[in-house]
Coordinates of C-alpha atoms and ligand atoms in Angstrom, one line a residue:
X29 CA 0.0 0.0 0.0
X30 CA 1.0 3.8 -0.4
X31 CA -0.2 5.5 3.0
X32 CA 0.2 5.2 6.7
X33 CA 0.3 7.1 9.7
X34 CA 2.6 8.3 11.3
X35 CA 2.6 7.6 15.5
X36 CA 1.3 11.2 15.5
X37 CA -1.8 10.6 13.4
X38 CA 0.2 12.6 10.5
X39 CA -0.6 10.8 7.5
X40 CA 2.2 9.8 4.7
X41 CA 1.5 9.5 1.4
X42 CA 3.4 8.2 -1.6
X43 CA 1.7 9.0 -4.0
X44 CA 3.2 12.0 -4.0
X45 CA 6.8 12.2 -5.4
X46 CA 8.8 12.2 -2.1
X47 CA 12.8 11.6 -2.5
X48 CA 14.3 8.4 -1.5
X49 CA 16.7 9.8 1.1
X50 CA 13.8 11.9 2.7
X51 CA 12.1 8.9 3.0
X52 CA 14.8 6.6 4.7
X53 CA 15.4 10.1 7.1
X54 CA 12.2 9.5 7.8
X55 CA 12.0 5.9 8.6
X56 CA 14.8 6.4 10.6
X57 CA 13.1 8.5 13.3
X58 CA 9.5 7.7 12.9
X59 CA 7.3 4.4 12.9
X60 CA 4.5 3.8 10.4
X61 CA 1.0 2.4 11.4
X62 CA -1.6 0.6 9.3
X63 CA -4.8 3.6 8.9
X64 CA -7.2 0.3 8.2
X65 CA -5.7 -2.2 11.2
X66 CA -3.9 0.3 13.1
X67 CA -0.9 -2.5 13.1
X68 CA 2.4 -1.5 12.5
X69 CA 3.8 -1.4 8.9
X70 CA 7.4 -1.2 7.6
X71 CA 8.3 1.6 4.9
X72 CA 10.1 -0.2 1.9
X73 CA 12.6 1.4 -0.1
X74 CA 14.3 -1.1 -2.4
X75 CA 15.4 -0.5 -6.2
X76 CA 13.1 -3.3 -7.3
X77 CA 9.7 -2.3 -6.6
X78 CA 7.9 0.9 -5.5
X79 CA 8.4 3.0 -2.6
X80 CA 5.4 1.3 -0.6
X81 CA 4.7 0.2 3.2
X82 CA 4.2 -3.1 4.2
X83 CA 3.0 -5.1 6.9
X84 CA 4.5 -7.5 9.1
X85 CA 4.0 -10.7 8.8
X86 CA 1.0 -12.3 10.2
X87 CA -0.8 -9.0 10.3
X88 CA -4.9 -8.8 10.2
X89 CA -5.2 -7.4 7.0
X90 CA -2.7 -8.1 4.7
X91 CA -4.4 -10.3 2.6
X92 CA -7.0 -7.0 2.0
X93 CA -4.2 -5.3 0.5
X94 CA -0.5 -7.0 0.5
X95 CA -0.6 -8.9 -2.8
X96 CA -0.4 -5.9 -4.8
X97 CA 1.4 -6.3 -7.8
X98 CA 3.8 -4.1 -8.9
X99 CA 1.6 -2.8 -11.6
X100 CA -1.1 -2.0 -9.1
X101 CA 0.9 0.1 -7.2
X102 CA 2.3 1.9 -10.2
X103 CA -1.2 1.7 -11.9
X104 CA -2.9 4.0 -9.1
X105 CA -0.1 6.1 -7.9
X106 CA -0.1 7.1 -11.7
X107 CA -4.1 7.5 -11.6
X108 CA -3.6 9.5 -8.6
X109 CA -0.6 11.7 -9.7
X110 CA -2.7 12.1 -13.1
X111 CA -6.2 13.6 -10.7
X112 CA -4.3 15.7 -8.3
X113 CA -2.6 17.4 -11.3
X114 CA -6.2 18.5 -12.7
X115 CA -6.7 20.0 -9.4
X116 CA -9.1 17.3 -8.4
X117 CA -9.6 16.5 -4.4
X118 CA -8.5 13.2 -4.4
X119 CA -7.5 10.9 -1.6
X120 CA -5.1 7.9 -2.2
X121 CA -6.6 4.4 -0.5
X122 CA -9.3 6.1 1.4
X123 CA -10.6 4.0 3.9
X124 CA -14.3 4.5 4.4
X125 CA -14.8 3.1 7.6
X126 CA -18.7 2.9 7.5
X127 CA -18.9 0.8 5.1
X128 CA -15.5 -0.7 5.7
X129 CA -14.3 -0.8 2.0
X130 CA -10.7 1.2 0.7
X131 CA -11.1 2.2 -3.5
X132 CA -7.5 2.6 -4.8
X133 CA -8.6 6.4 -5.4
X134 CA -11.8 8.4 -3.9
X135 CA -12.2 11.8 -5.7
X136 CA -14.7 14.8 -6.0
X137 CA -16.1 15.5 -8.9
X138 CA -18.5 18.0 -10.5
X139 CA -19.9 17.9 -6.9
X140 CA -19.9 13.7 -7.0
X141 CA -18.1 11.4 -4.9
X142 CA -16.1 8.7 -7.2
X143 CA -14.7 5.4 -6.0
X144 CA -11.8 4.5 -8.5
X145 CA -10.7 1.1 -8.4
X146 CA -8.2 0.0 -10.4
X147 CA -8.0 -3.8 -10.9
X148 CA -5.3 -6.1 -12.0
X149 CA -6.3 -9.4 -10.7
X150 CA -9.6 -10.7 -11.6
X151 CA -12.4 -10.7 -8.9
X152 CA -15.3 -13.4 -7.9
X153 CA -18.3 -11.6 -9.9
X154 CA -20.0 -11.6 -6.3
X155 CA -17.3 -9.1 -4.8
X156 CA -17.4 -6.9 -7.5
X157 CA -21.0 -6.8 -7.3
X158 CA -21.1 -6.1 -3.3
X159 CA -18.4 -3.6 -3.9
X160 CA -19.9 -1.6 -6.5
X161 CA -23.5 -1.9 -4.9
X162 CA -22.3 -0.7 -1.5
X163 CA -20.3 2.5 -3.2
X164 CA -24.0 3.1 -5.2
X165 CA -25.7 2.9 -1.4
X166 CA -23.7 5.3 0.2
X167 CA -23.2 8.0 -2.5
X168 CA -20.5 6.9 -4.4
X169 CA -20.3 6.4 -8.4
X170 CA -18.1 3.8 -8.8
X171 CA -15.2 3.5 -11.4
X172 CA -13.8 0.7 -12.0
X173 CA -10.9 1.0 -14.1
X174 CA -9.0 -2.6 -15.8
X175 CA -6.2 -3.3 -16.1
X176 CA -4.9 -3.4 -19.7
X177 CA -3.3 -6.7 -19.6
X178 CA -6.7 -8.4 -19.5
X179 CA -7.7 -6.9 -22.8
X180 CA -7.7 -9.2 -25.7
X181 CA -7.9 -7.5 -29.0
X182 CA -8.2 -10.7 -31.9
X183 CA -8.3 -8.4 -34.6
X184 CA -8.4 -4.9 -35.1
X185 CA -11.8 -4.6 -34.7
X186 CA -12.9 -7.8 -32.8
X187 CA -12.0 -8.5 -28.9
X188 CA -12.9 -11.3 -26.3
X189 CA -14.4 -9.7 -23.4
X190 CA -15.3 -12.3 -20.4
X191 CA -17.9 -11.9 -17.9
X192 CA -15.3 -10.4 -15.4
X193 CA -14.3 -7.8 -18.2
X194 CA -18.1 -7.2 -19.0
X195 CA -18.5 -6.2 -15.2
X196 CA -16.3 -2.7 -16.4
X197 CA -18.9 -1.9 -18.6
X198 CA -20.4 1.8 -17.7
X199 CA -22.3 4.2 -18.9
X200 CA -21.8 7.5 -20.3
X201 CA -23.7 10.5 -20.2
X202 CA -24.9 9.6 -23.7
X203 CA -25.8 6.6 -22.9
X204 CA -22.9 5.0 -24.8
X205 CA -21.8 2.0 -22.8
X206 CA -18.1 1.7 -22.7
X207 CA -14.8 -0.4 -21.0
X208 CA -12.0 1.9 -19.4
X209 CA -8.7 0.4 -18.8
X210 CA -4.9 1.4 -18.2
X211 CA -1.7 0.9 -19.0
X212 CA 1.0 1.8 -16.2
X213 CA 3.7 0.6 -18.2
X214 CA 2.9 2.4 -21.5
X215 CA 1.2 5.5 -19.2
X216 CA -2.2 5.0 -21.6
X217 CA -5.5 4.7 -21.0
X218 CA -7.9 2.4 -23.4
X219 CA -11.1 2.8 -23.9
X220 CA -13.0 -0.5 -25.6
X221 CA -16.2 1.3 -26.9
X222 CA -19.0 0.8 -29.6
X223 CA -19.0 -3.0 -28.2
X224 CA -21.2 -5.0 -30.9
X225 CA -21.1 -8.5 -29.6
X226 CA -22.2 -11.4 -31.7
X227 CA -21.5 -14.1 -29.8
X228 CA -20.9 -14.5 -25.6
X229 CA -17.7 -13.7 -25.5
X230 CA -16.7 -12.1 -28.8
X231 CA -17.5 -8.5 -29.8
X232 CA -16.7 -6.3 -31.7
X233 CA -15.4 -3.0 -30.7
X234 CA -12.8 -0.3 -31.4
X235 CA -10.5 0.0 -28.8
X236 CA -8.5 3.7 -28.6
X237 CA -5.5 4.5 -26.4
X238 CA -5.1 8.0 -24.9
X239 CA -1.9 8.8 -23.4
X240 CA -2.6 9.7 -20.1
X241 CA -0.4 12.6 -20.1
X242 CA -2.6 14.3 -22.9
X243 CA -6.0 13.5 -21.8
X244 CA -8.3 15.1 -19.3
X245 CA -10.8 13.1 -16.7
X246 CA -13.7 14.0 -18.7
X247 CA -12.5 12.0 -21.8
X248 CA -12.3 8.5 -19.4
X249 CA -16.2 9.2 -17.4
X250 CA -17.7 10.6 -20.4
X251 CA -16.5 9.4 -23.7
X252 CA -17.8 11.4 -26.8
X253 CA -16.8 9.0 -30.1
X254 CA -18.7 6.8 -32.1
X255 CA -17.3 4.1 -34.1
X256 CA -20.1 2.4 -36.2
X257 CA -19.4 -0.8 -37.6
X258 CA -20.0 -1.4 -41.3
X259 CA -23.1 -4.2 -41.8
X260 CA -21.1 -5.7 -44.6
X261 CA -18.5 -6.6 -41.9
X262 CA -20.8 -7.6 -39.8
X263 CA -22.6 -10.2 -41.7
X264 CA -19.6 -11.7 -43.0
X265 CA -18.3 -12.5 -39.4
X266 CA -21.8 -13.3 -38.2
X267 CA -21.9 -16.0 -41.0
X268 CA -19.0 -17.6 -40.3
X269 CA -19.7 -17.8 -36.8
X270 CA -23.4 -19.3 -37.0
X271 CA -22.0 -21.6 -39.6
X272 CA -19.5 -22.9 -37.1
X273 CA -21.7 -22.8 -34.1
X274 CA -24.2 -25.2 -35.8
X275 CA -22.0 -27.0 -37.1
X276 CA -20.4 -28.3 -34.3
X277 CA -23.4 -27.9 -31.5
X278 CA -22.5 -28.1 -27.7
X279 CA -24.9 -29.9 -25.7
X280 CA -26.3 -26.9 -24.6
X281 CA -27.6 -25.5 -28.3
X282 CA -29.4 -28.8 -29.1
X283 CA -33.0 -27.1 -27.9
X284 CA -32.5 -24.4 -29.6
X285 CA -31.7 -26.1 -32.9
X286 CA -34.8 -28.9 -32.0
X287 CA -36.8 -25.8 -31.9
X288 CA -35.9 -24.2 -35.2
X289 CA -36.0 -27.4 -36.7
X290 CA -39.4 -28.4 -35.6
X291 CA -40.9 -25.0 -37.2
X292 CA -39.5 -25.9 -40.3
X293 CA -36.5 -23.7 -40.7
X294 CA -33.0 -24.0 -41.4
X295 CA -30.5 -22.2 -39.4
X296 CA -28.0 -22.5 -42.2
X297 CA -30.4 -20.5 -44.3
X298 CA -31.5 -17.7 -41.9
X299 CA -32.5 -14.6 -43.7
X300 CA -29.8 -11.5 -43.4
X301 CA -33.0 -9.8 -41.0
X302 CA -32.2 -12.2 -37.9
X303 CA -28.8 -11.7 -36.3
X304 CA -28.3 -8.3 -37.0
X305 CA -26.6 -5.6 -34.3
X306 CA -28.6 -3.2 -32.6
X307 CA -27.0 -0.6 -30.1
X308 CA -27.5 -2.1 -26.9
X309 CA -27.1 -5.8 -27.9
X310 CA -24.4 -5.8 -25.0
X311 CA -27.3 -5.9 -22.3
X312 CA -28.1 -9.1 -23.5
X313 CA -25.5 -12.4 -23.1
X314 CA -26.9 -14.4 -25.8
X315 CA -26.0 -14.0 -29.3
X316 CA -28.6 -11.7 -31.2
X317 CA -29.1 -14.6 -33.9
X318 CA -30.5 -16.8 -31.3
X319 CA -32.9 -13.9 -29.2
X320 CA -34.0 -12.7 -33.2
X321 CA -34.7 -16.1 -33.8
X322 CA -37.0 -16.8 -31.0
X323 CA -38.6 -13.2 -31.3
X324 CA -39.3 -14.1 -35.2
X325 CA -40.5 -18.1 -34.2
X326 CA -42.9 -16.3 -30.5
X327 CA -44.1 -13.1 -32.5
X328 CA -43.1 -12.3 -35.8
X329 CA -43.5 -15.7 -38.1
X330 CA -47.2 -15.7 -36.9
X331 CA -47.8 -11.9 -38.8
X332 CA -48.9 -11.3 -42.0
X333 CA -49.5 -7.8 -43.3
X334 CA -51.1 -5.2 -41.6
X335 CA -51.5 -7.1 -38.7
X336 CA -50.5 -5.5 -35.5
X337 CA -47.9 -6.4 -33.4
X338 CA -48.1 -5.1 -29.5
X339 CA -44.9 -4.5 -27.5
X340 CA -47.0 -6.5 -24.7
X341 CA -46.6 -9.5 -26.8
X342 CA -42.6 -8.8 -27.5
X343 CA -42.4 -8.5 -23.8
X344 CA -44.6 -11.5 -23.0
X345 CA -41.9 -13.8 -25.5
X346 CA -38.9 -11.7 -24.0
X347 CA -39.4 -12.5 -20.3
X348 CA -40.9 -16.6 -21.7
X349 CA -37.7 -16.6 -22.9
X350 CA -35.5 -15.1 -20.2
X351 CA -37.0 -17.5 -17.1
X352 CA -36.6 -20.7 -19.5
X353 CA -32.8 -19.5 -19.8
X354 CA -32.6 -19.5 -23.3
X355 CA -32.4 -15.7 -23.3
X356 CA -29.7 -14.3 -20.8
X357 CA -29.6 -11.1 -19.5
X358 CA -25.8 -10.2 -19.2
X359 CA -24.4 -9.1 -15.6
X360 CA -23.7 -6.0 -15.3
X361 CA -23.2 -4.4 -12.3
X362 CA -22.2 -0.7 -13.0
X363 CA -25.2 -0.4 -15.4
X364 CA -28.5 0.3 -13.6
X365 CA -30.4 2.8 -16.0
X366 CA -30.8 1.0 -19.2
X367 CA -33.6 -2.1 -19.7
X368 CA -32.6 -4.8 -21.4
X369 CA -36.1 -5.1 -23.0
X370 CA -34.9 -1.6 -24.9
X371 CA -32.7 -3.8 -26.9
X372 CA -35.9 -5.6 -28.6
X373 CA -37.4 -2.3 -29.1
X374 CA -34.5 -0.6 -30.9
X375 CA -34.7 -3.9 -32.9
X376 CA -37.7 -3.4 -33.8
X377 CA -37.0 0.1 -35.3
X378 CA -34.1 -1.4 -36.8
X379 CA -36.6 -3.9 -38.9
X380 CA -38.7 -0.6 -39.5
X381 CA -35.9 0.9 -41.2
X382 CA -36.3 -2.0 -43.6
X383 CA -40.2 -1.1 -44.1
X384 CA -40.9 -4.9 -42.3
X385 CA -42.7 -3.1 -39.7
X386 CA -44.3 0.4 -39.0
X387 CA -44.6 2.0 -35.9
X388 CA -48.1 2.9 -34.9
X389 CA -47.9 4.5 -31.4
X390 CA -45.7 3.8 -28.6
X391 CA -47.1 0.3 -27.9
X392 CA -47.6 -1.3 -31.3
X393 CA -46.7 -1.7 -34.8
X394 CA -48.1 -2.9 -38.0
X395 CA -46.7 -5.7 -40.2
X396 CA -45.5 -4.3 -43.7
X397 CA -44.1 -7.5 -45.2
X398 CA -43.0 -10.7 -43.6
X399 CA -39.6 -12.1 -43.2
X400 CA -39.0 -15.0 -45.6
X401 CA -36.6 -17.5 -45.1
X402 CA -34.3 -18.3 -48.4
X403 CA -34.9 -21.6 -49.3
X404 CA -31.6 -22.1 -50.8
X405 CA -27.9 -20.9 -50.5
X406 CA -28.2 -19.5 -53.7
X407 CA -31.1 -17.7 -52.7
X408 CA -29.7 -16.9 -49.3
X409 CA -26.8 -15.2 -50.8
X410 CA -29.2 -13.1 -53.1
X411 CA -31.3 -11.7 -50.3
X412 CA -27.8 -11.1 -48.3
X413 CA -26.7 -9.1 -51.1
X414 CA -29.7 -7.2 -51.4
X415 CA -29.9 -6.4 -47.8
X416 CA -27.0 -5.1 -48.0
X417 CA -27.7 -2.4 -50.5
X418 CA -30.0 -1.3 -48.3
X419 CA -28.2 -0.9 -45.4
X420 CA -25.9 1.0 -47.4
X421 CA -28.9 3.2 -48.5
X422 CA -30.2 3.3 -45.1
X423 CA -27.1 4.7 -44.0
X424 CA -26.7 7.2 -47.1
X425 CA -30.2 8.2 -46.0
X426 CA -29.9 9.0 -42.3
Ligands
ZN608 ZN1 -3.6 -3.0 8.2

């Protein structure tokens, strides 16, 4: 850890730049005590690692804090160094003793209270869920901040994100959900934003690095950019990874494939209209082929035109769907404001865009044409193509 107390209550800091041989003056006349545990700690000065205190061994709470890794200690004191340099009131491993929990950083704010944790080793989803609960209880606005070495870009545009890395996700003032993550070693931030997943753990994304010397606090809480992906890249990727996943079926899929099979359809000939990504696709775990598949089979396939459809029935399908755990609502601790059942909504304006559906007031819509399914691959391809004309149209258009 990076602050103590001195026998006199004074309270030392390292996050601050202090000089090595002021420090080892210091340690020569004073003693160091534990703020959390009041125990004694020692002050360590070595080449190797960070200036940092320590405690002895066998103390009460080192296991709270002691396994810090290098890049933990360098991560915040950075993070810290980077806030106090704004001019923002920030306080290196406050201890809140009410509700007994330390964030690496707590800072003011725009008159808000922020909790900054900055986390290199991965946590049981039920800590970082209690954590970031209690901080929301008691007036703080949690920020948790990853550690860079758990990001894993596959291709420029496409990254594997894990539940654990999901659990980063916040919201900005836009309403744009986003990952924020730093670098000690290369001094950067990363931001993993416009995440378009199409399968659990693959998304895609575009991923920007700010040096942190360059970038203000704003640009991590409140990211401005937009990075839309292009359909035609999309549905490429998409393909291949529906062709695979049916292909090769885990144990798990089989209903889901019994069920497309007994209404007659092929899932190697779905139409380009099912599986495509809407904005906040992210709130939901499952893949959007497989939640557009099972809104078309509950709702849509029964529709022919000019029928209405009511959001009452989408929702009645939706939460079928979610307590028989075919449809998964993703985990997400940080984000409290936005309903999952949105994502079916802006779907449905997406398939409006596409003249299948028109909206008639806020609760229903009518049917304009039904989804077909292609009947063959050449067929398949056909529709695919057209599709994407207009998307690109669509685009052109708005
Ligand atoms: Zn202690």
């Amino acid at each position: 850890m990076l602050t103590a107390l001195t026998k006199t209550g004074k309270k030392i800091c390292l996050g601050f730049e202090y000089r090595k041989d002021t420090l080892m003056s210091l340690r020569d006349k004073e003693e160091f005590i534990c703020p959390v545990c009041q125990e004694r700690v020692l002050l360590k000065l070595g080449d190797q690692r960070i200036f940092h205190f320590a405690h002895k061994l066998g103390g009460q709470c080192r296991e709270f804090y002691e396994n810090e890794t290098y890049e933990h200690l360098e991560g915040k004191r950075q993070l810290f160094q980077w806030l106090i340099k704004q001019n923002i009131a920030s306080v290196l491993e406050y201890y809140d003793r009410n509700i007994q929990q330390r964030p690496d950083i707590m800072f003011n704010y725009n008159g808000k209270r922020y909790a900054l944790e900055y986390q290199c080793s991965t946590l049981p989803d039920k800590v970082f869920t209690k954590r970031t609960s209690t901080y929301l209880e008691n007036g703080y606005i949690p920020l948790w901040i990853l550690s860079s070495s758990h990001l894993h870009q596959k291709r420029k545009d496409l990254i594997t994100l894990s539940n654990f890395q999901y659990s980063f996700l916040r919201t900005a003032s836009s309403g744009k959900l986003y990952i924020p993550a730093y670098c000690p070693e290369k001094q950067i931030f990363q931001l993993v934003e416009s995440i378009t997943p199409f399968s659990i753990k693959n998304s895609f994304a575009h991923l920007s690095s700010l040096p942190i010397q360059s970038i203000e606090l704003d640009s991590i809480l409140d990211p401005q950019n937009d990075h839309p992906l292009t359909q035609a890249r999309w549905s490429k990727e998409m393909e291949k990874y529906i062709f695979n996943w049916a292909l090769h079926p885990r144990a798990e899929h089989k209903p889901f494939l019994q069920e497309v099979y007994n209404q007659g359809l092929n899932i190697f000939l779905l139409p380009p209209e099912i599986g495509l990504p809407v904005d906040h696709s992210v709130l939901i775990q499952t893949p959007p082929f497989i939640w557009q598949t099972y809104l078309f089979v509950d709702v849509l396939a029964h529709k022919t035109p000019h029928e209405l459809i009511t959001l009452k029935e989408i929702y009645t399908s939706f939460q079928k769907r979610i307590s028989k755990k075919q449809i998964i609502i993703r985990h997400l601790p940080q984000v409290k404001n936005v309903n999952p059942f949105s994502v079916m909504i802006e779907y449905l304006l997406l398939l409006e865009k596409f003249n299948f559906l028109t909206r008639k007031g806020d609760m229903i819509f009518e049917v304009q044409k039904k989804i077909l399914f292609p009947h063959t691959n050449r067929e398949k391809e056909e529709a695919k193509q057209n599709f994407l004309v207009q998307y690109e149209n669509m685009l052109t258009r708005s």
